[in-house]
mmCIF file with all atom_site columns, C-alpha atoms in Angstrom:
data_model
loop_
_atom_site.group_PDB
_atom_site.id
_atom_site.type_symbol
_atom_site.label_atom_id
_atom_site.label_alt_id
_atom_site.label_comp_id
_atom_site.label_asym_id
_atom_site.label_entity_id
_atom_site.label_seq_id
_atom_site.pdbx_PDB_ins_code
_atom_site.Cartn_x
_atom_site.Cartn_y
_atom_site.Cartn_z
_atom_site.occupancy
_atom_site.B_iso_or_equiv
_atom_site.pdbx_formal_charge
_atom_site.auth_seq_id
_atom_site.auth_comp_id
_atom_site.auth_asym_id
_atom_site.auth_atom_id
_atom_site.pdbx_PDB_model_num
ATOM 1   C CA . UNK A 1 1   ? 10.860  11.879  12.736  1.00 80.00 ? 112 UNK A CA 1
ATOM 2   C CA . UNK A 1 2   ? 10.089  10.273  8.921   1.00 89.00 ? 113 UNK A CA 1
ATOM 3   C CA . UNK A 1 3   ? 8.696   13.167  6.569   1.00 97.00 ? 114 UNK A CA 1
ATOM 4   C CA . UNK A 1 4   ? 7.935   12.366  2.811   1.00 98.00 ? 115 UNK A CA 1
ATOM 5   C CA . UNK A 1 5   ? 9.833   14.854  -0.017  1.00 98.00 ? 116 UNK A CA 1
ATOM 6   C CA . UNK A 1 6   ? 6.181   15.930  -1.496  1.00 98.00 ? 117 UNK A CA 1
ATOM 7   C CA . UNK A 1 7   ? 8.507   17.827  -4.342  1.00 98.00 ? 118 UNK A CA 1
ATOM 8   C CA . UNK A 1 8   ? 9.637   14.246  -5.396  1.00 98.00 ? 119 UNK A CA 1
ATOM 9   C CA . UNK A 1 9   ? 6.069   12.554  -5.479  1.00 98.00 ? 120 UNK A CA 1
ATOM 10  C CA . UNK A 1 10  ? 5.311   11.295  -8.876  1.00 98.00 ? 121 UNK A CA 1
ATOM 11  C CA . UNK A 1 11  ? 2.027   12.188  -10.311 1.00 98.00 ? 122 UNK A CA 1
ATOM 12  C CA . UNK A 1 12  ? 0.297   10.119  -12.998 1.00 98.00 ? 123 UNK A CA 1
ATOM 13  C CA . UNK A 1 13  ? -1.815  13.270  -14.223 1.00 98.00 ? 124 UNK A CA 1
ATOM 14  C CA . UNK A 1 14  ? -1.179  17.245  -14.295 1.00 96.00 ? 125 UNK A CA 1
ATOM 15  C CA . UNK A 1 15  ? -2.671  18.963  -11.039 1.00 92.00 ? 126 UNK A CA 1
ATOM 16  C CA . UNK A 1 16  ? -5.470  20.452  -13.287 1.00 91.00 ? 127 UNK A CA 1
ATOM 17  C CA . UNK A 1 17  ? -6.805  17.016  -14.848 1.00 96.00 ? 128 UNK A CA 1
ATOM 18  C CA . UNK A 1 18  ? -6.135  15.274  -10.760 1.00 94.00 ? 129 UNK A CA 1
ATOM 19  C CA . UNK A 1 19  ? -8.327  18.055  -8.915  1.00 89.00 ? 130 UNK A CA 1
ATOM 20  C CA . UNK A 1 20  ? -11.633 16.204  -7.822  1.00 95.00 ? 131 UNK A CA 1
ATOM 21  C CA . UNK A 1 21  ? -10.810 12.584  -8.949  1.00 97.00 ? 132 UNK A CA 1
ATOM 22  C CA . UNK A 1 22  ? -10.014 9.718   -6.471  1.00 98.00 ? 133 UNK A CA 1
ATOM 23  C CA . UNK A 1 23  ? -6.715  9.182   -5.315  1.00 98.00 ? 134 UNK A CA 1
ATOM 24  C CA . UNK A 1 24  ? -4.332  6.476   -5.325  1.00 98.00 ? 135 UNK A CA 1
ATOM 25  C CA . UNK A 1 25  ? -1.150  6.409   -3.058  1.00 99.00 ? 136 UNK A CA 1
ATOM 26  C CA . UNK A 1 26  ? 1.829   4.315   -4.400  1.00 99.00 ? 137 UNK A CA 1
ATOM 27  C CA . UNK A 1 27  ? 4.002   2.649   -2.248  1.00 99.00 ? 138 UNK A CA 1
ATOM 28  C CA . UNK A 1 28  ? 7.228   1.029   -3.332  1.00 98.00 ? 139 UNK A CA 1
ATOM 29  C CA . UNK A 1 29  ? 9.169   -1.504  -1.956  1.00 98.00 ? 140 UNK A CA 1
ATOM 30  C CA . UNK A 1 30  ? 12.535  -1.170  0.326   1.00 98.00 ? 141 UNK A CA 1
ATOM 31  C CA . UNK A 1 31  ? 15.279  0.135   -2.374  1.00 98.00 ? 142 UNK A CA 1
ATOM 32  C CA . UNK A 1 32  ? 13.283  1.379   -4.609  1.00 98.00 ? 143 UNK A CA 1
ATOM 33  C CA . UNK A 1 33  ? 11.704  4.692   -5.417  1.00 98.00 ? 144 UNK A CA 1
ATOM 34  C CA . UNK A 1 34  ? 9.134   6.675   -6.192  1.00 98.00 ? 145 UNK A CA 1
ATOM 35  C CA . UNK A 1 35  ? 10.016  6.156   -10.577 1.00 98.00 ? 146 UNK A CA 1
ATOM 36  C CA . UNK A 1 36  ? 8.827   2.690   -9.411  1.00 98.00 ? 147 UNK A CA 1
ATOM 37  C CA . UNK A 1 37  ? 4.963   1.698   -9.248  1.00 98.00 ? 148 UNK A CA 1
ATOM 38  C CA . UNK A 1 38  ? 4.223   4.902   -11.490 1.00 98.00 ? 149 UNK A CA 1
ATOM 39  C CA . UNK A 1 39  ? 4.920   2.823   -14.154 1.00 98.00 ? 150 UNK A CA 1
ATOM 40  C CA . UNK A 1 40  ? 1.939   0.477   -13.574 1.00 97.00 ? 151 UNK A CA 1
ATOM 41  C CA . UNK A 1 41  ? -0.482  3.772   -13.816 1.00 98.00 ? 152 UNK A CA 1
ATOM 42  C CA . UNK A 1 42  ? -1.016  3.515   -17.532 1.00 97.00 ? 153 UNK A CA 1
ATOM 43  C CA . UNK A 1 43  ? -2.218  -0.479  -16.570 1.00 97.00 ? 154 UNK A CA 1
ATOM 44  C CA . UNK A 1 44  ? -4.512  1.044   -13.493 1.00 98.00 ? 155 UNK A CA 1
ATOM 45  C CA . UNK A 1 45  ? -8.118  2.233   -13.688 1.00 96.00 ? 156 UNK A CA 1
ATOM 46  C CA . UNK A 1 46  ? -8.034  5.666   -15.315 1.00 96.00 ? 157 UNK A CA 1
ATOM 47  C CA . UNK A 1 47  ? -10.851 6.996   -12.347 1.00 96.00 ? 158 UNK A CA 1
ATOM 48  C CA . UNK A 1 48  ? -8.507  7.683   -10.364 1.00 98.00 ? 159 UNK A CA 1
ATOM 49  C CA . UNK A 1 49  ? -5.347  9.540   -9.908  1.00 98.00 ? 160 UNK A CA 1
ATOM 50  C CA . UNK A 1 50  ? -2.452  8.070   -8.679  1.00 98.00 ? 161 UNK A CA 1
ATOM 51  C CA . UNK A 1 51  ? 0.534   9.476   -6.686  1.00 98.00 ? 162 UNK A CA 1
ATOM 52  C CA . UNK A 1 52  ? 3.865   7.774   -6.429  1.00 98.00 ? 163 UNK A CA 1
ATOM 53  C CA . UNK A 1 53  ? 5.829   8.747   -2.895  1.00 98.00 ? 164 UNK A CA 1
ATOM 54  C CA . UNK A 1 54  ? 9.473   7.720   -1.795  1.00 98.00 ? 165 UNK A CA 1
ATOM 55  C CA . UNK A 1 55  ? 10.104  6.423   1.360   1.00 98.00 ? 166 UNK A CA 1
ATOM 56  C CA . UNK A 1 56  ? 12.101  9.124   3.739   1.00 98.00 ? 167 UNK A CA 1
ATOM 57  C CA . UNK A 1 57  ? 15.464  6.699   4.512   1.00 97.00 ? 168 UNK A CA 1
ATOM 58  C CA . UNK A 1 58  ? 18.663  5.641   2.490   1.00 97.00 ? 169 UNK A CA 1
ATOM 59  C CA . UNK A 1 59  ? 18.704  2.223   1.125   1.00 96.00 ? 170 UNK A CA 1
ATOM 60  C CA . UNK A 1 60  ? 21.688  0.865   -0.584  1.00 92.00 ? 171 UNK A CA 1
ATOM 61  C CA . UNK A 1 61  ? 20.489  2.695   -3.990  1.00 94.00 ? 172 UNK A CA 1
ATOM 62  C CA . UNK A 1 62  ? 17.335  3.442   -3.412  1.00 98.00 ? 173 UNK A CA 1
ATOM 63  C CA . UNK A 1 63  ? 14.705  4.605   0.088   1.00 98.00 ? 174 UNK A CA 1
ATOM 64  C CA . UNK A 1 64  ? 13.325  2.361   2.684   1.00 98.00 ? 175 UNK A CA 1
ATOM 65  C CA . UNK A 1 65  ? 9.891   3.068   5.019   1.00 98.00 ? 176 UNK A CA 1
ATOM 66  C CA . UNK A 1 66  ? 11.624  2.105   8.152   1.00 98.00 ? 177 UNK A CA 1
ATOM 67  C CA . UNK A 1 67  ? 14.580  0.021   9.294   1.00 96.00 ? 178 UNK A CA 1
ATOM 68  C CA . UNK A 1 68  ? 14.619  -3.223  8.655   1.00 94.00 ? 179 UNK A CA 1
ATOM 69  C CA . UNK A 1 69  ? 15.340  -6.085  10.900  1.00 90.00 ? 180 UNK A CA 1
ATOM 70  C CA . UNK A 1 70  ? 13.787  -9.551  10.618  1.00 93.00 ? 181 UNK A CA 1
ATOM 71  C CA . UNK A 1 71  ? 12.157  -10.243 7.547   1.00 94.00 ? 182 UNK A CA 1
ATOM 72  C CA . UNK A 1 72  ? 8.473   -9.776  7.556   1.00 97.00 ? 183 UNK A CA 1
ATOM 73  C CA . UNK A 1 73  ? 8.970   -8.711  11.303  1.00 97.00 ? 184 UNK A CA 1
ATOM 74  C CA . UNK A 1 74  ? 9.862   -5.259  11.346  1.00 97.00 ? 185 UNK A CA 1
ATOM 75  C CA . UNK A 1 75  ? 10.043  -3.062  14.549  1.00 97.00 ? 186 UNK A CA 1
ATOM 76  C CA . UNK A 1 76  ? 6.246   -1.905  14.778  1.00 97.00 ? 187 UNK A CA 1
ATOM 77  C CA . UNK A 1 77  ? 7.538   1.847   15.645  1.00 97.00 ? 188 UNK A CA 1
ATOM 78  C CA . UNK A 1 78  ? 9.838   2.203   13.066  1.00 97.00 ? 189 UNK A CA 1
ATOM 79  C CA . UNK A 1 79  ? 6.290   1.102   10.764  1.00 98.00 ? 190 UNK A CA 1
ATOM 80  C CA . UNK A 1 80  ? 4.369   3.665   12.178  1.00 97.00 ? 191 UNK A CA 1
ATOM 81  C CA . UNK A 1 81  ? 6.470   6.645   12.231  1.00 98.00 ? 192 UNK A CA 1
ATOM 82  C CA . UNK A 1 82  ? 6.581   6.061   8.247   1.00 98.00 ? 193 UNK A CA 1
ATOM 83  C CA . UNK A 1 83  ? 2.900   5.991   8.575   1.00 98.00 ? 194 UNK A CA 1
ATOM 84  C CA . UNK A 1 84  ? 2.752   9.197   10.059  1.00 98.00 ? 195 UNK A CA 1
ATOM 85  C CA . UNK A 1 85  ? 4.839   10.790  7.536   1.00 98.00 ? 196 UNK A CA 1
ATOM 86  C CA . UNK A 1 86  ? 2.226   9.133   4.933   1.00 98.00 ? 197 UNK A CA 1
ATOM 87  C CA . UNK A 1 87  ? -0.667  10.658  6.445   1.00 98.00 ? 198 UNK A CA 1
ATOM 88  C CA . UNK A 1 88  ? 1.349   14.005  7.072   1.00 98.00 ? 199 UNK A CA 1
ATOM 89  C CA . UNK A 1 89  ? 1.538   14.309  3.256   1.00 98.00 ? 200 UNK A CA 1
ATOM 90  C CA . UNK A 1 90  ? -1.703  13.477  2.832   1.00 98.00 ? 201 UNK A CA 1
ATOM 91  C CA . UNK A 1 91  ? -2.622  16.571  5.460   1.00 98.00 ? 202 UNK A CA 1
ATOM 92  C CA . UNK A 1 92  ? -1.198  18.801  3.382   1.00 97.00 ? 203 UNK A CA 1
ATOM 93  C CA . UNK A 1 93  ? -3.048  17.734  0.165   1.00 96.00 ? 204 UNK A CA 1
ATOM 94  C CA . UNK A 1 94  ? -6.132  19.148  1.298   1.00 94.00 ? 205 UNK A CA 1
ATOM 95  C CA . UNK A 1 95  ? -9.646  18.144  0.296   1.00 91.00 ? 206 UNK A CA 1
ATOM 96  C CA . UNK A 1 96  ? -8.400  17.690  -3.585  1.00 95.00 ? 207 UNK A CA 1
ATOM 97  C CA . UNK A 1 97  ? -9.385  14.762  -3.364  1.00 97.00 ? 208 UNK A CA 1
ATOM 98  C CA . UNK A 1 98  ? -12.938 12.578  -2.306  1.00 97.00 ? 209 UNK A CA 1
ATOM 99  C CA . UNK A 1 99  ? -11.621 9.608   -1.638  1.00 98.00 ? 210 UNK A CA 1
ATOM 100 C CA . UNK A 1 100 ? -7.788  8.064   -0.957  1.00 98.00 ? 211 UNK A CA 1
ATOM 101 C CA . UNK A 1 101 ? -7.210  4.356   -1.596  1.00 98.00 ? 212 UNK A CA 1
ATOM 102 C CA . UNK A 1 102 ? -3.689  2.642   -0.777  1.00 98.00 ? 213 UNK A CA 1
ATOM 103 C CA . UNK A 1 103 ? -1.720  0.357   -3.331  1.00 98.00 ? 214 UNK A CA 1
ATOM 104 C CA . UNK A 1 104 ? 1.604   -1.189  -2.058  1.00 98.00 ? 215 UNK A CA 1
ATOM 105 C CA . UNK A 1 105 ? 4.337   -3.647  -3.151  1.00 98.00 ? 216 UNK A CA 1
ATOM 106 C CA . UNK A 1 106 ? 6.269   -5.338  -0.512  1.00 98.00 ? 217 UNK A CA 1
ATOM 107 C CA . UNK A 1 107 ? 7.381   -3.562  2.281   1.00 98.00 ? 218 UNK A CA 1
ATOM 108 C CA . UNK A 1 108 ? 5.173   -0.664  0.875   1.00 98.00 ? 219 UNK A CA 1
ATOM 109 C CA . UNK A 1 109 ? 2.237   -3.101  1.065   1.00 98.00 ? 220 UNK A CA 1
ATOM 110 C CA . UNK A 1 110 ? 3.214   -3.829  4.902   1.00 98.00 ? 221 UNK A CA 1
ATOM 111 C CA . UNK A 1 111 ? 2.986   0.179   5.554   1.00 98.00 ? 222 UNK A CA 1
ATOM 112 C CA . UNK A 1 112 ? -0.390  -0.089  3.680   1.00 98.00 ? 223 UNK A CA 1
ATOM 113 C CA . UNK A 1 113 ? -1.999  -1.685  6.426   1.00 98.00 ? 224 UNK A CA 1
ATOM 114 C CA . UNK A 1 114 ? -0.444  -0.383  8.953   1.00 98.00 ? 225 UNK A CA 1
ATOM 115 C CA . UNK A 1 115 ? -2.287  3.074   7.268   1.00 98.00 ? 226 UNK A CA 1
ATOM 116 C CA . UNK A 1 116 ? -5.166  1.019   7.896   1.00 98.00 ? 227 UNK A CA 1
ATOM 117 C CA . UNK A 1 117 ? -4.747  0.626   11.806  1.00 98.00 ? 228 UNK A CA 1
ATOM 118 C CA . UNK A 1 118 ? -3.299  3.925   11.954  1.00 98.00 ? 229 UNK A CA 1
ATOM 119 C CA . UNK A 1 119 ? -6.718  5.431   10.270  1.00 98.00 ? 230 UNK A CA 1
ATOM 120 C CA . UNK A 1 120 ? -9.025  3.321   9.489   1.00 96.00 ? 231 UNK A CA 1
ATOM 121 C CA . UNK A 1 121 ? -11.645 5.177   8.528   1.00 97.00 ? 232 UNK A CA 1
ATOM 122 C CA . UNK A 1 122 ? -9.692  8.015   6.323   1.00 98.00 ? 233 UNK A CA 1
ATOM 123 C CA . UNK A 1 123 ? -8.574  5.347   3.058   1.00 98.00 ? 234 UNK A CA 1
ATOM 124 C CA . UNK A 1 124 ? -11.470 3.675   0.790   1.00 98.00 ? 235 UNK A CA 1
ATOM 125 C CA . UNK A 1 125 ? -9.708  0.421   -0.034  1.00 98.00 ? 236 UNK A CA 1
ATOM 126 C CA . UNK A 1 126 ? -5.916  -0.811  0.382   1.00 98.00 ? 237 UNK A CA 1
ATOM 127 C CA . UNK A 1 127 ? -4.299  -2.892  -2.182  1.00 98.00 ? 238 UNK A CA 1
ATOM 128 C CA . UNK A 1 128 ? -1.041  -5.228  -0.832  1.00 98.00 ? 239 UNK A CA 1
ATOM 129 C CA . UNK A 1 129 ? 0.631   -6.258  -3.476  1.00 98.00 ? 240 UNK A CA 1
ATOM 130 C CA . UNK A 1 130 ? 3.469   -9.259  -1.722  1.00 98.00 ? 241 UNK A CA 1
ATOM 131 C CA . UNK A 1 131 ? 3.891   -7.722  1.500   1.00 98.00 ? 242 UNK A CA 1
ATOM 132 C CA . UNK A 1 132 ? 2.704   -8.458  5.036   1.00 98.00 ? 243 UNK A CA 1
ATOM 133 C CA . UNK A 1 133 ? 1.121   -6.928  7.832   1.00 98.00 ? 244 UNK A CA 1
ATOM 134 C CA . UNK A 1 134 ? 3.566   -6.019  10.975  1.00 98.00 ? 245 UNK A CA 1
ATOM 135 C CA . UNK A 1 135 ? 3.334   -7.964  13.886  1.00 97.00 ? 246 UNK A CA 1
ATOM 136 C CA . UNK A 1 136 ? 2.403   -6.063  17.523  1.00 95.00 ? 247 UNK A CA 1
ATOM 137 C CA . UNK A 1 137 ? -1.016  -4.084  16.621  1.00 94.00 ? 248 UNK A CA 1
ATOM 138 C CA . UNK A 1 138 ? -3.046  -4.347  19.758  1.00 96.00 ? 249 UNK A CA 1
ATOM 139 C CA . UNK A 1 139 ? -6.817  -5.458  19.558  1.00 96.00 ? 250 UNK A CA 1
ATOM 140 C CA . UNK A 1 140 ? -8.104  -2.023  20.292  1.00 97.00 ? 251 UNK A CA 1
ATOM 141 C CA . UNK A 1 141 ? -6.461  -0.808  17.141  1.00 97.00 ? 252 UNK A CA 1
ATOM 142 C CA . UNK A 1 142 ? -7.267  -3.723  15.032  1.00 97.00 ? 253 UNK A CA 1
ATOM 143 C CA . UNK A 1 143 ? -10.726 -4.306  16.422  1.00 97.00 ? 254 UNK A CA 1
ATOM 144 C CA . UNK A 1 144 ? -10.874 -0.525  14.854  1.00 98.00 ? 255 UNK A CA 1
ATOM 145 C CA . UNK A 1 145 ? -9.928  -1.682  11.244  1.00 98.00 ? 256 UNK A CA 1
ATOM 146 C CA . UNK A 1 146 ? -12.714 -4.265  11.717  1.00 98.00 ? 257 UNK A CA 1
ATOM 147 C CA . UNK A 1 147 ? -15.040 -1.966  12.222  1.00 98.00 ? 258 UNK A CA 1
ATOM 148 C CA . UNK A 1 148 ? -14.357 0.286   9.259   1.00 98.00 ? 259 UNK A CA 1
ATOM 149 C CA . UNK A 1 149 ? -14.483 -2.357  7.000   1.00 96.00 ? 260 UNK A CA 1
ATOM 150 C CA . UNK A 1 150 ? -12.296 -1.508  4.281   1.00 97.00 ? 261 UNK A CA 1
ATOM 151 C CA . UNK A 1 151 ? -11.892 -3.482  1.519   1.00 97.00 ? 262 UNK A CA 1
ATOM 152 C CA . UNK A 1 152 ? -8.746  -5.016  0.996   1.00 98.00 ? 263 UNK A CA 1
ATOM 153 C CA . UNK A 1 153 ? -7.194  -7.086  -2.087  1.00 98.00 ? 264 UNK A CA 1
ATOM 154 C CA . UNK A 1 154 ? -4.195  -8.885  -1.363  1.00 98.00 ? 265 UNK A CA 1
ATOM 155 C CA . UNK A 1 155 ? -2.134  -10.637 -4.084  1.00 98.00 ? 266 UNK A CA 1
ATOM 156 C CA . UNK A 1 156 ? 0.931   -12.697 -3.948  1.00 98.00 ? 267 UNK A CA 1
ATOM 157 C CA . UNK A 1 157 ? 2.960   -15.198 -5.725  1.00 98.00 ? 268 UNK A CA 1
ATOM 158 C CA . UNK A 1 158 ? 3.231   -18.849 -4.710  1.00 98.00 ? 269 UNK A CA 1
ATOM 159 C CA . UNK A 1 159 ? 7.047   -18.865 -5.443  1.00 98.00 ? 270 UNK A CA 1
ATOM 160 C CA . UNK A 1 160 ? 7.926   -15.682 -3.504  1.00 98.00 ? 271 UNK A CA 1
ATOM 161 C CA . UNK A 1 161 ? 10.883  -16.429 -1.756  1.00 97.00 ? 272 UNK A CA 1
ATOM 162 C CA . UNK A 1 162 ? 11.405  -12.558 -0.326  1.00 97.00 ? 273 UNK A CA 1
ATOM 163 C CA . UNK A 1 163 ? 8.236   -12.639 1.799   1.00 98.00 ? 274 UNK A CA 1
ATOM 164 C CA . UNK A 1 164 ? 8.915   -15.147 4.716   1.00 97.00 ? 275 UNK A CA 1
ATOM 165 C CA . UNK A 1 165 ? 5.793   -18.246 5.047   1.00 97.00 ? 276 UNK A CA 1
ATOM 166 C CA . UNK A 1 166 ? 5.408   -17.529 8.481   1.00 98.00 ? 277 UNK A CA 1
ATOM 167 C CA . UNK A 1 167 ? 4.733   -13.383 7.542   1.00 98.00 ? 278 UNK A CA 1
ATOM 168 C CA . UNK A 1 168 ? 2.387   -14.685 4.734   1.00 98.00 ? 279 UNK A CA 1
ATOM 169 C CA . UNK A 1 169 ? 0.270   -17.205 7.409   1.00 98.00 ? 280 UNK A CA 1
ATOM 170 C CA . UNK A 1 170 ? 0.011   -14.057 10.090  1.00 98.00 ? 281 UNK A CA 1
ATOM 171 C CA . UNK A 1 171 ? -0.778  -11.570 6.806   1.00 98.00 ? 282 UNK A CA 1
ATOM 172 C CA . UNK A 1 172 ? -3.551  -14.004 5.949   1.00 98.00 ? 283 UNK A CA 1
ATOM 173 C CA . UNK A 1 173 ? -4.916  -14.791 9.208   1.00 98.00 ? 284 UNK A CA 1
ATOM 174 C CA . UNK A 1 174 ? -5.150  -11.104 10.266  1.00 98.00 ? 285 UNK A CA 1
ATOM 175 C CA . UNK A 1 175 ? -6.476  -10.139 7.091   1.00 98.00 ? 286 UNK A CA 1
ATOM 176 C CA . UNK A 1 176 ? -9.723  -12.724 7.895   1.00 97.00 ? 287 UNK A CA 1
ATOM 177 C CA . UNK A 1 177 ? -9.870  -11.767 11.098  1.00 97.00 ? 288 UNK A CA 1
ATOM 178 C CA . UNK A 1 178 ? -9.917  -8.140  10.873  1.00 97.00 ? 289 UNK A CA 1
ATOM 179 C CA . UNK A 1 179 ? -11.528 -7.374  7.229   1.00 96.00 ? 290 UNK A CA 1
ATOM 180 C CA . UNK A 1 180 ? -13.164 -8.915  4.341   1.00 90.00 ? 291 UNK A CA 1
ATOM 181 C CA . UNK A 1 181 ? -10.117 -9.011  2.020   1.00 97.00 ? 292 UNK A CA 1
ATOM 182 C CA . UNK A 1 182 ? -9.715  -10.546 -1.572  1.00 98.00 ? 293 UNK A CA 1
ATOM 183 C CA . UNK A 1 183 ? -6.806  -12.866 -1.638  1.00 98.00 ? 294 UNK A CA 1
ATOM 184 C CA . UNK A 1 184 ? -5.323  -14.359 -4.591  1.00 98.00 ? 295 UNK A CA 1
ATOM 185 C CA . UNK A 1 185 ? -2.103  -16.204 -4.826  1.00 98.00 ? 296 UNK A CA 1
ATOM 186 C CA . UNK A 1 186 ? -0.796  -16.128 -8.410  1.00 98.00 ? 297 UNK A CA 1
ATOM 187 C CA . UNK A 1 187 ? 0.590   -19.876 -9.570  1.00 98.00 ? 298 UNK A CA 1
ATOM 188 C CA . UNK A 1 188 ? 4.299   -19.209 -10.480 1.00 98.00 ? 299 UNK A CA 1
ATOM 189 C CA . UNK A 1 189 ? 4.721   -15.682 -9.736  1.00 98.00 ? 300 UNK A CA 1
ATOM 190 C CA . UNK A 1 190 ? 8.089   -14.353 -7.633  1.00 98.00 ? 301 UNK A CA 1
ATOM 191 C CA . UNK A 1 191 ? 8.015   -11.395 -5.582  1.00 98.00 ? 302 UNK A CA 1
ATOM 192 C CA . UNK A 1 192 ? 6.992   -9.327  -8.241  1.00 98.00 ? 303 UNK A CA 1
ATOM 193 C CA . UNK A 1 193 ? 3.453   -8.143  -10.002 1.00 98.00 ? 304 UNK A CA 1
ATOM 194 C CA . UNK A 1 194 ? 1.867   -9.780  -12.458 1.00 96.00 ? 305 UNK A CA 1
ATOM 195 C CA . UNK A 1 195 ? -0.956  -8.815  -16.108 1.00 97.00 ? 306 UNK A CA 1
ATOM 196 C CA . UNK A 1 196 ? -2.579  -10.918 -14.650 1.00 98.00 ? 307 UNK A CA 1
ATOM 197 C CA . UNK A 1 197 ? -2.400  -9.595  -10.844 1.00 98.00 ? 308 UNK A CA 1
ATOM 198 C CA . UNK A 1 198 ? -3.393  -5.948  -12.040 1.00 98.00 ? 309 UNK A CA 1
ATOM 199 C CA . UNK A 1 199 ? -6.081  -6.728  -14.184 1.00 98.00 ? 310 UNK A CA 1
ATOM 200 C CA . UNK A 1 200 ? -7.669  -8.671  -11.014 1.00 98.00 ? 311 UNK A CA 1
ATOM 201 C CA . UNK A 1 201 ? -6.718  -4.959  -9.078  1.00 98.00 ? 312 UNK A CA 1
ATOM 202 C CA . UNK A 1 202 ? -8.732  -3.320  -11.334 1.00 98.00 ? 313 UNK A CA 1
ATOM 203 C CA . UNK A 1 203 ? -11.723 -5.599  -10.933 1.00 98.00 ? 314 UNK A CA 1
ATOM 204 C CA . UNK A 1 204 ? -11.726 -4.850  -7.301  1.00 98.00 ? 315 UNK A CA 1
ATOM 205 C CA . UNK A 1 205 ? -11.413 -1.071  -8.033  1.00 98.00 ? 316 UNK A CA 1
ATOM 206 C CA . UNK A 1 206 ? -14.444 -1.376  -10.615 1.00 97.00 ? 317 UNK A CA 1
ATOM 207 C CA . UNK A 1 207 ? -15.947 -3.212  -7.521  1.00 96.00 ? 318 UNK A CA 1
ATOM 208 C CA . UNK A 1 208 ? -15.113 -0.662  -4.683  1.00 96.00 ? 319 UNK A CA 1
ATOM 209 C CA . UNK A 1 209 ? -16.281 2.427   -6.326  1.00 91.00 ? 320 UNK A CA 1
ATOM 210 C CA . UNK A 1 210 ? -19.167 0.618   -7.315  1.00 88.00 ? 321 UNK A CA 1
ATOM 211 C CA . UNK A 1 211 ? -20.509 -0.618  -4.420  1.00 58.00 ? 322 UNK A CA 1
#
């Protein structure tokens, strides 16, 4: 069983100034860490607070969500028992927060949706940032993100060679089918994030807590 090291999480604000504000989960991508996407808080909407986990297995260096296998074709268990140790964490956060959004790169992007089947109704948006949705949901659980109708923003680059084409078309094809996502592909950009990309993040946030 997958359990996230809350005594590791990254915080972008003290507990005092985060109490009450919406949250933002960071996800980071397979051999990285949780120093990772904290870095792009100071280039993120200052509403909300933002908390960077690390993934519960050994990578190489760094921490992976699950095992890997094919690329952009992961074992669906292996997806959602890191989900569960996602929303486990967020369990024990309490109400301290109103609302919890998603935000991940890669194969932290891929857990983000799976988040999304696994409860649709608990996140506000989800932000996938090069990654991929998993292959093997059932239409009972996807029919259920379609009904909660969260916004999703998806951003990739057109040069990413990391993110197989065939995980991109499914990622794109599930993503009309089952919400009413924002896609942008980025001209140029590698598997990597973009000024340009988070600025366009921040629009939808502006546009999510607006609406």
């Amino acid at each position: 069983m997958s359990t996230i090291d809350a005594s590791v999480a990254r915080w972008s604000l003290d507990e005092t100034e985060r109490a009450g504000k919406p949250l933002i989960v960071l996800l980071h991508g397979v051999g990285s860490h949780e120093g990772d996407l904290i870095g792009l808080t100071p280039y993120l909407s200052p509403e909300y607070a933002y908390v960077s986990l690390r993934a519960p297995q050994t990578y190489g260096g760094g921490w992976s969500w699950y095992p890997l296998a094919l690329p952009g074709a992961p074992a669906y268990e292996g997806v959602d028992e890191a989900g569960d140790a996602v929303l486990a964490f967020l369990d024990g956060l309490g109400g301290a927060h109103p609302t919890v959004s998603l935000l991940g790169f890669s194969q932290g992007g891929s857990l983000s949706l799976q988040l999304l089947r696994k409860a649709p109704t608990r996140f506000e948006a989800a932000i996938v940032l090069a990654g991929f949705v998993v292959p093997g949901g059932t239409p009972a659980v996807d029919d259920a993100v379609t009904a909660a109708n969260v916004p999703v923003f998806y951003g990739r680059g057109d040069v990413d060679q990391v993110i197989p084409a065939d995980a991109v078309a499914r990622t794109e094809e599930w993503l009309a089918a089952h919400t009413d996502a924002e896609i942008t592909v980025y001209p140029g950009l590698a598997h990597g994030i973009a000024q340009e990309e988070l600025d366009d993040v921040n629009a939808f946030l502006g546009r999510v807590r607006g609406a």
